[in-house]
Coordinates of C-alpha atoms and ligand atoms in Angstrom, one line a residue:
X1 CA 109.8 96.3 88.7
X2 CA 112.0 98.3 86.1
X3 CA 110.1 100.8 84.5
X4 CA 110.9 101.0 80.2
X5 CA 111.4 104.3 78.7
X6 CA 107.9 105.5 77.2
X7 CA 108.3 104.9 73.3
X8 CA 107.8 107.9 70.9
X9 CA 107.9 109.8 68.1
X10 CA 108.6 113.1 67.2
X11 CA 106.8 114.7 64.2
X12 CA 107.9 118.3 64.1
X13 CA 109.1 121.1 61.7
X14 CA 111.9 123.2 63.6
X15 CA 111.8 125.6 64.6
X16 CA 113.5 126.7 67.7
X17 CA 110.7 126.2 70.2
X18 CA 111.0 122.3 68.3
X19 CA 114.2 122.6 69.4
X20 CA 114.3 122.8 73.0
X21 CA 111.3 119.9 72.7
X22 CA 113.3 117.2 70.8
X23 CA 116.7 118.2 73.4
X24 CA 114.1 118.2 76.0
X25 CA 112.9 114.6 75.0
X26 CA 116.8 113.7 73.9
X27 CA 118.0 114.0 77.1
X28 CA 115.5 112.1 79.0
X29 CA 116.6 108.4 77.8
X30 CA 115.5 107.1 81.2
X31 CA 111.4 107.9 80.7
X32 CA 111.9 108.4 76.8
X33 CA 112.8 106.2 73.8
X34 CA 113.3 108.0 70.3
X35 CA 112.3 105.6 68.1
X36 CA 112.7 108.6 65.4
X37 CA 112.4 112.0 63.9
X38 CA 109.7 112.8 61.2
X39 CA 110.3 116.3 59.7
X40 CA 107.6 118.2 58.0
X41 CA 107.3 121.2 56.3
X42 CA 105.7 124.2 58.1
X43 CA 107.7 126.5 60.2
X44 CA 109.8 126.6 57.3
X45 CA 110.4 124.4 54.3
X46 CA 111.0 120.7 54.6
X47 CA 114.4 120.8 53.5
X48 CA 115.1 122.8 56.0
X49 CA 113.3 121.2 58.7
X50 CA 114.9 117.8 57.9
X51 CA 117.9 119.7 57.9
X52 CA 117.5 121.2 61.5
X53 CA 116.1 118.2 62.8
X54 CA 119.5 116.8 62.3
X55 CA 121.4 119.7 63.8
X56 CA 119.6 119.6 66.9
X57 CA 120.2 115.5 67.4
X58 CA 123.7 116.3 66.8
X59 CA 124.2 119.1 69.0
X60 CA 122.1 116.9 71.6
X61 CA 125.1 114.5 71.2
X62 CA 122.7 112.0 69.4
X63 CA 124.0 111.4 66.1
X64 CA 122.3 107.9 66.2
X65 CA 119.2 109.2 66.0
X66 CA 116.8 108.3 63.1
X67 CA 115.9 111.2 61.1
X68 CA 113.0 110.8 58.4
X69 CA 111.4 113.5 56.0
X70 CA 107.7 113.6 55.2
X71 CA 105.5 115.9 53.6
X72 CA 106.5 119.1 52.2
X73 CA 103.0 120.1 51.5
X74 CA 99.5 120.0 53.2
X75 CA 97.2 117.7 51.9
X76 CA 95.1 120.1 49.6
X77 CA 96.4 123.6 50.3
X78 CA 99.4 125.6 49.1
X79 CA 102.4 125.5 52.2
X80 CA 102.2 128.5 54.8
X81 CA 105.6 129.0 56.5
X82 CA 106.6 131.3 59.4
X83 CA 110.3 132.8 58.5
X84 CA 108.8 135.8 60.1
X85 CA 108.9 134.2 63.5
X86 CA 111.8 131.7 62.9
X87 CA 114.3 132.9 60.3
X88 CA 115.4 132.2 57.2
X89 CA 116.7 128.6 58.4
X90 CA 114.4 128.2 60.6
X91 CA 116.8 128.0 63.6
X92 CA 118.1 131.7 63.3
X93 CA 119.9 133.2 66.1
X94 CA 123.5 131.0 66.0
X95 CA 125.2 129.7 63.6
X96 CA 125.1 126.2 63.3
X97 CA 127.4 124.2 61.2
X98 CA 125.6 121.7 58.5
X99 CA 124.7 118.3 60.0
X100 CA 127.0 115.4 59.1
X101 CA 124.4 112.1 60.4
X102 CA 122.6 110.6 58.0
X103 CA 118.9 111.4 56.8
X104 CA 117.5 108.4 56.7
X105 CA 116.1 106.8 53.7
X106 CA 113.0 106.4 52.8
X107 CA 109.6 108.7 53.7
X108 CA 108.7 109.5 57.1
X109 CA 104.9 108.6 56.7
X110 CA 106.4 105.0 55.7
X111 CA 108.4 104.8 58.9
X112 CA 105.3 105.5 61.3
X113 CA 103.1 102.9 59.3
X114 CA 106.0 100.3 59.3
X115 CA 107.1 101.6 63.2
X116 CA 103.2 101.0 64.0
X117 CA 103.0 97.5 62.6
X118 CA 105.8 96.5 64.0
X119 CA 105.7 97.1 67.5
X120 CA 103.1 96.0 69.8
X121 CA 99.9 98.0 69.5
X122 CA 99.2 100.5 72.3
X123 CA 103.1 100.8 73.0
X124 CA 104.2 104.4 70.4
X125 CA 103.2 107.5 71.5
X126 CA 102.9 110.6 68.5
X127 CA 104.3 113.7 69.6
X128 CA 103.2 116.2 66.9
X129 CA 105.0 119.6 66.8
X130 CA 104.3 121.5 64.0
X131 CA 101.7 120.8 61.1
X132 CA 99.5 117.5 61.1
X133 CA 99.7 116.3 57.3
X134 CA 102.4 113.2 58.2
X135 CA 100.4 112.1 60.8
X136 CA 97.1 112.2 58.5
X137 CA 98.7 111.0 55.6
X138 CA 100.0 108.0 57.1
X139 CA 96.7 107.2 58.8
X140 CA 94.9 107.9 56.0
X141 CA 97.7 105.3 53.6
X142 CA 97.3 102.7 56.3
X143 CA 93.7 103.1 58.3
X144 CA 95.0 99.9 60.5
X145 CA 98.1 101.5 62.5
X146 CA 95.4 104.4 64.4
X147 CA 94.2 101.4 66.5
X148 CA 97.8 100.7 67.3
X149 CA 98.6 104.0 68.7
X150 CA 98.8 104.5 72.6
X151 CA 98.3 108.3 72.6
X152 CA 99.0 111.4 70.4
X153 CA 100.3 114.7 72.2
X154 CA 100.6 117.3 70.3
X155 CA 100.7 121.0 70.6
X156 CA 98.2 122.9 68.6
X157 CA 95.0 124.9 68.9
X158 CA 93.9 127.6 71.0
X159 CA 90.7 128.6 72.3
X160 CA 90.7 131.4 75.3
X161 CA 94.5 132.5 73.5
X162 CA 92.8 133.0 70.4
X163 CA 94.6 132.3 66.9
X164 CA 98.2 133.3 66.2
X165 CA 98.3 133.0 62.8
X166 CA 94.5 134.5 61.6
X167 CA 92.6 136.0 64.5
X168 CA 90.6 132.3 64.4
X169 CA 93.6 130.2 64.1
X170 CA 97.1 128.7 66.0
X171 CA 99.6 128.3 63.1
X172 CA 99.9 124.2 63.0
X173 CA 96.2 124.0 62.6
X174 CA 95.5 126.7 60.1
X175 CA 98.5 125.1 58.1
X176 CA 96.9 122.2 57.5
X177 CA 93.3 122.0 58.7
X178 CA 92.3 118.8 56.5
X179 CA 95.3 117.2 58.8
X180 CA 93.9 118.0 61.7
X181 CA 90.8 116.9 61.2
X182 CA 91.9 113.9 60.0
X183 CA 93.5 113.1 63.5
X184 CA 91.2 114.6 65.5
X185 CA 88.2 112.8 64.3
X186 CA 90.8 109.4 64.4
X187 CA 89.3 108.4 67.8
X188 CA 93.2 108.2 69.2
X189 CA 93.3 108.9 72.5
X190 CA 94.4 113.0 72.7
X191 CA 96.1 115.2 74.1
X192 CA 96.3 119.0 73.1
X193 CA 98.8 121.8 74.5
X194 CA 97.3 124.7 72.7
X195 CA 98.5 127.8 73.1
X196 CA 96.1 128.7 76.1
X197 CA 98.9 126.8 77.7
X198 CA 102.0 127.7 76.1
X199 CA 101.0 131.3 76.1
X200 CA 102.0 130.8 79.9
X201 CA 105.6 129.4 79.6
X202 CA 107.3 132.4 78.4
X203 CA 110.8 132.6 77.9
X204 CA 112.7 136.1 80.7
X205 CA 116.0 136.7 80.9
X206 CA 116.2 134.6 84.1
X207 CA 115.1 132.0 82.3
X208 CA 117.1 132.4 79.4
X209 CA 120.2 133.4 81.7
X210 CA 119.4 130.3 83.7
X211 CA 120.4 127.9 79.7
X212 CA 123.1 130.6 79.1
X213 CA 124.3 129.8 83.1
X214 CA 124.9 126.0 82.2
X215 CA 128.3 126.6 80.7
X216 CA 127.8 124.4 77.8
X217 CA 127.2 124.3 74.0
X218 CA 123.5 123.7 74.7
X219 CA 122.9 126.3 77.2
X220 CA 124.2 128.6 74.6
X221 CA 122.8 127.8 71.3
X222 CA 119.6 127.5 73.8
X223 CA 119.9 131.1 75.2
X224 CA 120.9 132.3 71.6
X225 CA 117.9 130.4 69.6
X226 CA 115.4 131.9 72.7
X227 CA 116.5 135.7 72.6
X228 CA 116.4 135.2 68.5
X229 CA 112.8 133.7 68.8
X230 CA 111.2 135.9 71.0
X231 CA 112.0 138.9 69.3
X232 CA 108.6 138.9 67.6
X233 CA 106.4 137.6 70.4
X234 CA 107.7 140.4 72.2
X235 CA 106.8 142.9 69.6
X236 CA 103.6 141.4 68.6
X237 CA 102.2 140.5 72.1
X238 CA 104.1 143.2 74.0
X239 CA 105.3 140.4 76.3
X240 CA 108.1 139.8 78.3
X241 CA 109.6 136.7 76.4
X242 CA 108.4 134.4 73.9
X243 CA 105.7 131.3 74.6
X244 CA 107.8 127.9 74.0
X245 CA 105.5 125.9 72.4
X246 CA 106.5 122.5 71.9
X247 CA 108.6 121.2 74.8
X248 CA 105.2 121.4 76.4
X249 CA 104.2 118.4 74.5
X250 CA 107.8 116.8 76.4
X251 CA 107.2 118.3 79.7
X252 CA 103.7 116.8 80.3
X253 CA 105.3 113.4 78.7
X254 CA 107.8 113.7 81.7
X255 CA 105.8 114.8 83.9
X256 CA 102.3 115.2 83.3
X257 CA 101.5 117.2 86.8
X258 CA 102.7 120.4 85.5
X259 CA 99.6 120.6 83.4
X260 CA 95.9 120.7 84.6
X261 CA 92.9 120.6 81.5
X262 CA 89.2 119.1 80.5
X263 CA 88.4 116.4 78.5
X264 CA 86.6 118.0 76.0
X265 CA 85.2 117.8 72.3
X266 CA 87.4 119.8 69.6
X267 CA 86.7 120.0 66.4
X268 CA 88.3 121.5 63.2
X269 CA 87.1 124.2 61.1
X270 CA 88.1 123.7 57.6
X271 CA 85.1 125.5 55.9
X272 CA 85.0 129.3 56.3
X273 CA 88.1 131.4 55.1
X274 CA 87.4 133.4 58.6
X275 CA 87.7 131.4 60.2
X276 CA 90.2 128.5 58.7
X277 CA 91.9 126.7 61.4
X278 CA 90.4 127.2 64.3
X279 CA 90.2 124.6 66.8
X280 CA 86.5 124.9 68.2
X281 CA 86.5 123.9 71.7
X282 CA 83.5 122.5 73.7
X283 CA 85.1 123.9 77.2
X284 CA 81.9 124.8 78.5
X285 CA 80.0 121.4 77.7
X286 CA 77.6 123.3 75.9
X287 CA 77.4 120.7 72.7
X288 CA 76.3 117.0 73.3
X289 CA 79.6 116.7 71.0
X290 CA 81.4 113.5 72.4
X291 CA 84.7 114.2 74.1
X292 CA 87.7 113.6 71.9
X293 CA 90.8 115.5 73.6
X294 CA 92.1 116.3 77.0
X295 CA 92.7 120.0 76.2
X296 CA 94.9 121.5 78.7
X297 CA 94.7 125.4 79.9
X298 CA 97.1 125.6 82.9
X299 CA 100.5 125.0 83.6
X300 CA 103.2 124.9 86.4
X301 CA 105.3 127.5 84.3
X302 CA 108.2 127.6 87.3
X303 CA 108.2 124.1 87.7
X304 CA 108.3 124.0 83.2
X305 CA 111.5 125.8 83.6
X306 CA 112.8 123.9 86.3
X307 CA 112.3 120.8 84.7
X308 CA 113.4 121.8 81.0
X309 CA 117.3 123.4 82.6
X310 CA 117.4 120.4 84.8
X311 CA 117.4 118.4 81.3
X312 CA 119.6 120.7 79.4
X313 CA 122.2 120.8 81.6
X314 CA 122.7 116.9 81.4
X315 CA 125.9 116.5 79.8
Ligands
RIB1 O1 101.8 128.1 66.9 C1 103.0 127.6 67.4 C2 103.4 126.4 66.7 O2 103.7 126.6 65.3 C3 104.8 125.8 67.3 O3 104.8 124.4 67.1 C4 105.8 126.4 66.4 O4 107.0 125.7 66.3 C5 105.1 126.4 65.1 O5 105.2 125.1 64.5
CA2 CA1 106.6 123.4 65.8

């Protein structure tokens, strides 16, 4: 029986660690069909994320690729961006010429309503990678496409790992916590790669030698964006490379055995100024709080790498 590519989409905010997800997801065509791109404001602005997202199809050699941009602001609360940890641009480190595909027209929270409608229910994955407010926004413009979606994996969160943003709070939840508890309370089917994970697939300079080893454009903007990016995970965190994030949310799409977690209940705090953000999770069972997520907190971070260079290196 031929097996059809896993349909998804990609709602991020690049970001570097976006990055190496959406090449990550770009070059597995066999397991993984791109139905499109939604860019949203967080990392950095949303002009520049829409911008990036588009450099990073190109360089992937997917020009084709359908590009959208979405929100450039959470639902209620003023933007927070992290320049600090990703540039200027967003995708600091090499310099990449200015995209020449296409964004495409019209708003990103329109394509996953009218992508949602249209194909059969069940069938589109969400693959969040940065702030929550397209995916909320759209549920909340169109309540009938949540019963249509087959899963959401996003990353997000953080419970032993603590916040990374605030000393409560991971920085896609704290940017938009209304978002979040919009889709977490959507009764989607959920799975979370909080940093309790990603903490554990940090970038060293095998690793990063290993992208700069495969000889090719993409090994070497992908060496170049990692030694830019974990310049202040290192400092902050006193580590030997920097967490990448968001091709978790790939990597367990591909091949879901790296990970191991609980199904557990999560929740959103969006009351308390302390402690804005946070992602409060029911690990220990102690609540009679029904299980909502499958919250991972290990992963094969050898078998990560492995995986993630395999891909890269496909011309
Ligand atoms: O906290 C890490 C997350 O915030 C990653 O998705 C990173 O790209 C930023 O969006
Ligand atoms: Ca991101």
């Amino acid at each position: 029986m031929t097996r059809h590519p896993r349909k998804i989409i990609i709602d991020t905010d690049p970001g570097q660690d976006d990055a190496f997800a959406i090449l990550l997801a770009l070059a597995s065509p066999e397991e993984l069909d791109v139905l499109g791109i939604c860019a949203v404001a967080g990392n950095v602005p949303l002009n520049w994320t829409e911008r990036n997202a588009r450099v990073i199809c190109e360089l992937a050699g997917k020009p084709q690729t359908k590009v959208f941009a979405g929100c450039d602001a959470p639902l209620k609360r003023p933007l927070v961006t992290a320049e600090h940890v990703h540039g200027k641009t967003g995708l600091d480190g090499p310099v990449m010429a200015e995209p020449t595909m296409p964004l495409q027209p019209g708003h990103a929270v329109d394509f996953l309503i009218d992508t949602l409608r249209r194909e059969p229910s069940g069938t589109v994955t969400l693959c969040p990678l940065g702030p929550l407010t397209n995916i909320a926004t759209a549920f909340l413009k169109a309540p009938d496409i949540v019963g249509r979606v087959q899963e959401i994996v996003l990353m997000g969160g953080a419970y032993f790992e603590v916040g990374n943003i605030t000393p409560a709070a991971e920085f896609n939840i704290y940017v938009d916590p209304e978002a979040a508890e919009v889709v977490f309370k959507a009764g989607v089917p959920l799975v979370v790669m909080p940093l309790d994970v990603t903490h554990k697939v940090l970038t060293n300079r095998a690793r990063v030698e290993a992208f700069r080893a495969l000889g090719t454009n993409v090994g070497r903007v992908a060496a170049e964006w990692a030694d830019f990016f974990e310049r202040f995970d290192m400092a902050k965190y006193g580590m030997d490379g920097a967490p990448l994030h968001d091709p978790c949310v790939i990597a367990y799409l591909l091949q879901p055995g790296l990970f191991k977690g609980r199904h557990i209940n999560v929740e959103i705090e969006t009351q308390s100024d302390l402690t804005l953000g946070m992602t409060v999770a029911d690990w220990w069972g102690v609540t009679n709080r029904k299980a909502n997520a499958m919250f991972m907190g290990a992963v094969d971070a050898d078998g990560f790498f492995a995986l993630l260079t395999d891909r890269l290196g496909r011309p």
